[in-house]
XYZ file of C-alpha atoms in Angstrom:
357
model
C 37.946 -30.784 -8.916
C 36.948 -27.230 -8.273
C 38.840 -23.969 -8.187
C 38.754 -21.397 -5.437
C 35.649 -19.769 -6.878
C 33.757 -23.036 -6.685
C 33.581 -23.708 -10.472
C 34.657 -27.132 -11.792
C 37.961 -27.404 -13.683
C 39.074 -29.880 -16.296
C 42.187 -32.115 -15.837
C 44.406 -29.515 -17.551
C 43.483 -26.999 -14.888
C 41.318 -24.693 -16.999
C 37.962 -23.704 -15.545
C 35.011 -25.247 -17.313
C 31.703 -23.443 -17.928
C 30.421 -21.789 -14.751
C 27.555 -23.268 -12.826
C 24.157 -21.943 -13.970
C 23.538 -20.504 -10.505
C 26.190 -19.237 -8.143
C 25.034 -19.031 -4.548
C 25.081 -15.548 -3.101
C 24.027 -14.453 0.339
C 20.690 -12.626 0.138
C 20.760 -8.854 0.428
C 17.708 -7.603 2.276
C 16.055 -4.363 1.240
C 16.670 -1.457 3.572
C 13.836 0.170 5.486
C 14.332 3.419 3.563
C 14.021 1.712 0.181
C 10.820 0.007 1.280
C 9.369 3.329 2.415
C 10.283 5.109 -0.822
C 8.773 2.286 -2.897
C 5.546 2.472 -0.855
C 5.378 6.241 -1.346
C 5.818 5.854 -5.117
C 3.068 3.227 -5.277
C 0.824 5.434 -3.168
C 1.528 8.371 -5.479
C 0.366 6.350 -8.480
C -2.813 5.409 -6.614
C -3.450 9.001 -5.517
C -2.766 10.321 -9.018
C -5.128 7.853 -10.673
C -7.764 8.618 -8.042
C -7.420 12.355 -8.627
C -7.796 11.920 -12.399
C -10.653 9.430 -12.191
C -12.691 10.632 -9.227
C -11.411 14.055 -8.265
C -11.828 13.049 -4.618
C -8.626 12.764 -2.611
C -10.359 11.238 0.413
C -10.701 7.846 -1.288
C -8.851 4.962 0.368
C -7.711 2.389 -2.158
C -6.908 -1.152 -0.942
C -3.392 -2.508 -1.398
C -2.104 0.840 -2.734
C -3.035 2.846 0.334
C -3.906 6.236 -1.093
C -4.964 7.454 2.348
C -1.260 7.413 3.325
C -0.721 10.277 0.850
C -4.108 11.985 0.878
C -5.767 11.585 4.293
C -9.521 11.697 4.414
C -11.156 14.950 5.480
C -13.874 14.629 8.088
C -17.277 15.323 6.599
C -16.298 14.818 2.974
C -18.923 12.689 1.221
C -17.524 9.188 0.809
C -16.575 7.992 -2.641
C -15.771 4.333 -3.194
C -12.579 3.375 -5.009
C -14.527 0.855 -7.105
C -16.640 3.653 -8.603
C -13.910 4.006 -11.229
C -12.745 1.289 -13.606
C -9.379 3.066 -13.874
C -8.764 2.791 -10.131
C -9.911 -0.842 -10.033
C -7.620 -1.694 -12.959
C -4.682 -0.010 -11.233
C -5.264 -2.029 -8.055
C -5.544 -5.316 -9.956
C -2.422 -4.540 -12.000
C -0.337 -3.818 -8.894
C -1.564 -6.926 -7.088
C -0.826 -9.111 -10.114
C 2.643 -7.615 -10.582
C 3.630 -8.283 -6.988
C 2.056 -11.743 -6.985
C 3.857 -13.066 -10.062
C 6.832 -10.729 -10.584
C 7.579 -9.857 -6.974
C 7.404 -6.135 -7.658
C 5.031 -3.206 -7.898
C 5.908 -0.135 -10.012
C 7.517 1.550 -6.996
C 9.490 -1.575 -6.038
C 10.606 -2.076 -9.642
C 11.973 1.476 -9.827
C 13.733 1.261 -6.453
C 15.075 -2.243 -7.111
C 13.478 -4.415 -4.432
C 11.232 -7.477 -4.599
C 8.891 -9.406 -2.294
C 9.633 -13.145 -2.396
C 9.160 -16.341 -0.423
C 11.957 -16.807 2.072
C 12.302 -20.535 1.279
C 12.917 -20.303 -2.477
C 13.203 -16.557 -3.215
C 10.395 -16.652 -5.766
C 7.305 -14.380 -6.048
C 4.628 -15.405 -3.588
C 1.545 -15.768 -5.805
C -1.882 -14.172 -5.714
C -3.373 -15.663 -2.540
C -0.352 -14.971 -0.353
C -0.088 -11.466 -1.773
C -3.681 -10.718 -0.811
C -3.318 -12.240 2.673
C -0.004 -10.416 3.225
C -1.727 -7.142 2.396
C -4.349 -7.870 5.063
C -1.617 -8.851 7.520
C -0.226 -5.322 7.235
C -3.122 -4.325 9.502
C -1.008 -5.738 12.328
C 1.959 -3.660 11.152
C -0.145 -0.513 11.260
C -0.774 -0.761 15.026
C 1.284 2.146 16.344
C 3.380 1.626 13.147
C 5.564 -0.815 15.102
C 5.399 -3.469 12.398
C 6.373 -0.993 9.703
C 9.365 0.109 11.803
C 10.417 -3.471 12.633
C 12.762 -3.806 9.587
C 15.016 -1.256 11.295
C 16.098 -3.858 13.881
C 15.007 -7.236 12.499
C 17.904 -9.331 11.167
C 16.065 -10.101 7.923
C 14.385 -6.678 7.880
C 10.928 -8.197 8.103
C 7.658 -6.625 9.119
C 5.193 -8.691 11.142
C 3.342 -9.412 7.880
C 6.572 -10.793 6.386
C 7.135 -13.072 9.367
C 3.545 -14.321 9.317
C 3.572 -15.016 5.572
C 7.201 -16.286 5.422
C 8.200 -13.588 2.957
C 11.228 -11.376 2.674
C 12.002 -8.222 0.689
C 15.267 -8.463 -1.253
C 17.443 -5.723 -2.649
C 17.632 -6.963 -6.225
C 16.865 -5.939 -9.789
C 16.939 -9.582 -10.864
C 14.297 -11.374 -8.807
C 13.833 -15.013 -9.603
C 10.799 -15.924 -11.661
C 7.622 -17.369 -10.278
C 7.608 -21.152 -10.634
C 4.937 -20.896 -13.314
C 7.255 -18.849 -15.512
C 10.612 -20.448 -14.736
C 12.457 -21.827 -17.799
C 12.005 -25.519 -18.534
C 14.856 -27.500 -16.990
C 15.797 -24.745 -14.557
C 17.907 -26.626 -11.961
C 16.699 -24.257 -9.265
C 13.303 -25.960 -9.477
C 14.822 -29.065 -7.872
C 13.856 -29.749 -4.267
C 16.028 -28.259 -1.580
C 17.339 -24.814 -0.681
C 17.719 -22.311 -3.512
C 21.115 -22.165 -5.193
C 20.812 -18.419 -5.605
C 18.655 -15.633 -4.197
C 18.391 -13.884 -7.555
C 18.378 -14.782 -11.225
C 21.611 -14.655 -13.258
C 20.061 -11.919 -15.386
C 16.827 -10.027 -15.779
C 14.559 -10.723 -18.780
C 14.927 -8.435 -21.769
C 11.667 -6.628 -21.097
C 12.658 -5.772 -17.529
C 14.541 -2.582 -18.441
C 11.757 -0.998 -20.572
C 9.200 -2.037 -17.935
C 11.284 -0.242 -15.313
C 11.374 2.882 -17.490
C 7.592 2.819 -17.945
C 7.064 2.389 -14.203
C 9.467 5.262 -13.507
C 7.377 7.532 -15.718
C 4.172 6.348 -14.006
C 5.683 7.052 -10.577
C 6.872 10.508 -11.646
C 3.441 11.432 -13.026
C 1.794 10.076 -9.866
C 4.050 12.200 -7.673
C 3.285 15.325 -9.708
C -0.470 14.758 -9.510
C -0.246 13.963 -5.786
C 2.218 16.577 -4.552
C 2.579 18.992 -7.454
C 1.555 22.640 -7.204
C -2.195 23.144 -7.243
C -4.148 26.187 -8.325
C -7.710 27.334 -8.877
C -9.068 26.713 -5.428
C -12.568 28.037 -4.901
C -16.233 27.063 -4.946
C -17.904 26.142 -8.206
C -20.560 28.684 -9.232
C -22.305 28.401 -12.620
C -24.841 30.882 -13.994
C -27.421 29.678 -16.471
C -29.053 31.471 -19.383
C -32.664 31.322 -20.489
C -33.378 29.312 -23.633
C -36.381 31.595 -24.350
C -38.183 34.440 -22.520
C -40.592 33.275 -19.833
C -43.910 35.045 -20.365
C -45.651 33.077 -17.632
C -46.892 34.420 -14.293
C -43.459 34.037 -12.623
C -41.186 35.245 -15.427
C -38.154 33.043 -14.751
C -35.123 35.241 -15.403
C -32.166 32.968 -14.625
C -30.429 31.112 -11.878
C -27.185 29.735 -10.525
C -25.822 26.397 -9.429
C -23.184 26.429 -6.731
C -21.284 23.666 -5.077
C -19.272 24.527 -1.994
C -16.226 22.603 -3.076
C -12.649 23.329 -3.958
C -11.616 23.211 -7.588
C -8.069 21.895 -7.968
C -5.899 22.131 -11.080
C -2.707 20.111 -11.395
C -0.670 19.817 -14.578
C -3.491 21.546 -16.429
C -6.099 19.011 -15.236
C -8.982 20.390 -13.159
C -10.975 18.301 -10.733
C -13.681 19.312 -8.259
C -13.449 18.107 -4.679
C -16.455 18.179 -2.392
C -15.977 20.304 0.704
C -16.908 19.241 4.237
C -20.666 18.725 4.632
C -21.378 20.873 1.538
C -24.225 20.150 -0.854
C -24.984 21.520 -4.315
C -27.293 24.508 -4.131
C -29.587 25.830 -6.883
C -30.925 29.380 -6.998
C -33.942 30.430 -9.080
C -34.543 34.081 -9.984
C -37.799 35.413 -11.406
C -39.129 38.853 -12.300
C -42.659 38.739 -10.822
C -43.969 37.835 -7.428
C -45.346 34.353 -7.013
C -49.079 34.185 -7.682
C -51.298 34.345 -4.623
C -53.002 31.107 -5.627
C -51.745 28.005 -7.400
C -48.985 25.503 -6.835
C -45.454 26.727 -7.642
C -42.766 24.100 -8.151
C -39.041 24.723 -8.663
C -37.410 22.059 -10.838
C -33.717 21.224 -11.410
C -32.722 18.602 -14.000
C -29.300 17.093 -14.695
C -27.909 14.849 -17.434
C -24.609 13.908 -18.969
C -23.670 15.517 -22.256
C -24.774 12.375 -24.087
C -28.179 12.516 -22.391
C -27.604 9.569 -20.053
C -27.871 9.477 -16.265
C -30.758 11.967 -16.317
C -32.191 12.967 -12.958
C -34.763 15.513 -11.820
C -35.540 17.202 -8.512
C -38.752 19.116 -7.688
C -39.211 21.463 -4.745
C -42.125 23.518 -3.491
C -41.354 27.223 -3.690
C -40.602 28.549 -0.186
C -43.369 30.582 1.357
C -42.721 34.301 1.143
C -39.930 33.996 -1.444
C -39.532 37.345 -3.220
C -38.244 36.842 -6.772
C -35.486 34.463 -5.640
C -35.148 31.143 -3.882
C -32.116 28.995 -3.017
C -32.547 25.319 -2.271
C -29.959 22.686 -1.339
C -29.935 19.660 -3.607
C -29.143 16.110 -2.464
C -25.427 15.546 -1.803
C -25.242 12.985 -4.631
C -27.085 15.125 -7.199
C -23.927 15.528 -9.297
C -22.348 12.179 -8.516
C -21.626 10.013 -11.551
C -22.160 12.794 -14.084
C -18.446 13.106 -14.866
C -16.904 16.341 -16.094
C -19.289 17.018 -18.963
C -22.944 17.507 -18.064
C -25.777 20.006 -18.374
C -28.392 21.231 -15.952
C -31.693 22.968 -16.457
C -33.813 24.976 -14.020
C -37.493 25.698 -14.635
C -40.539 26.926 -12.733
C -43.912 25.173 -12.829
C -47.109 27.038 -11.981
C -50.073 24.681 -11.655
C -48.177 22.134 -13.739
C -47.283 24.515 -16.598
C -43.518 24.536 -17.028
C -41.550 27.631 -18.009
C -38.754 27.741 -20.606
C -35.528 26.373 -19.217
C -32.489 28.108 -17.835
C -29.525 25.882 -18.845
C -25.749 25.743 -18.426
C -22.799 23.359 -18.238
C -19.729 23.325 -15.984
C -16.629 25.126 -17.308
C -13.882 23.184 -19.046
């Protein structure tokens, strides 16, 4: 015998213990919630990219940083896998969605990606393939708009991969992590589209993800200051008593320096290259080979590199030469550079400096 609510009752008419799962009609996530969750995830990706690479033109797979920070034509390309922090962020988000059904943005908003046959997280392979299937959704954005009129609010990627996005803060566990003896593991349709309760760690995890999303938004959209090209002047380590008399120099990079939340990062400008300028007190000797040298190294002495250039003909006590576009790539925020002049192989004392901050 059962009562109106569907729970069994004993012969005296008192309801017995409720069923472990009570069937509820699934509630599909709204289009707006899906968009907000995607923006929050993108903000985390853009924030991590800004902190790690200082280059907002990087496109990160799965996260989609380019949605928040579109690439600028002519900006030297930087790969997302140049930074272990960015790679770790991507892997963490993919793993979360594969086995928990959520990313940080989805966890904060309260939606989850699940299989439409058993309402469980879809696993690693289907998560990766679903991400690739979003390429179809991106054509004229029709697929991304499809949840506005689709009965189950699915994108084309959802239909292809048999997934659905639910409005729930209690997504069911992946089969690997379901409790032993869980009756919902029996064959047949699911008895419920969400778990009776969320695990104890779900609430603190949501709080941590909310903080991560907030920080990502601030680093992505927060007020920026300190725009301007980077120009560093160097000082001589000792007087140059040679025939040229090197007096100093500058290193400039035609980029924009951006500061957000007290963190400064340098972004390469369109088609700009680092440029070194040597200044000397005497005219170049009429005979002999004059070489202008620029050397770079991290503060710990690693990643050392050196560039030699023939002094331009007719240069009068100053010469500016463009360095390779990747001359400063991989040096990080703390590095030193040295400029010297060689006359017939004899090198002058160095003119050295480091970037500010």
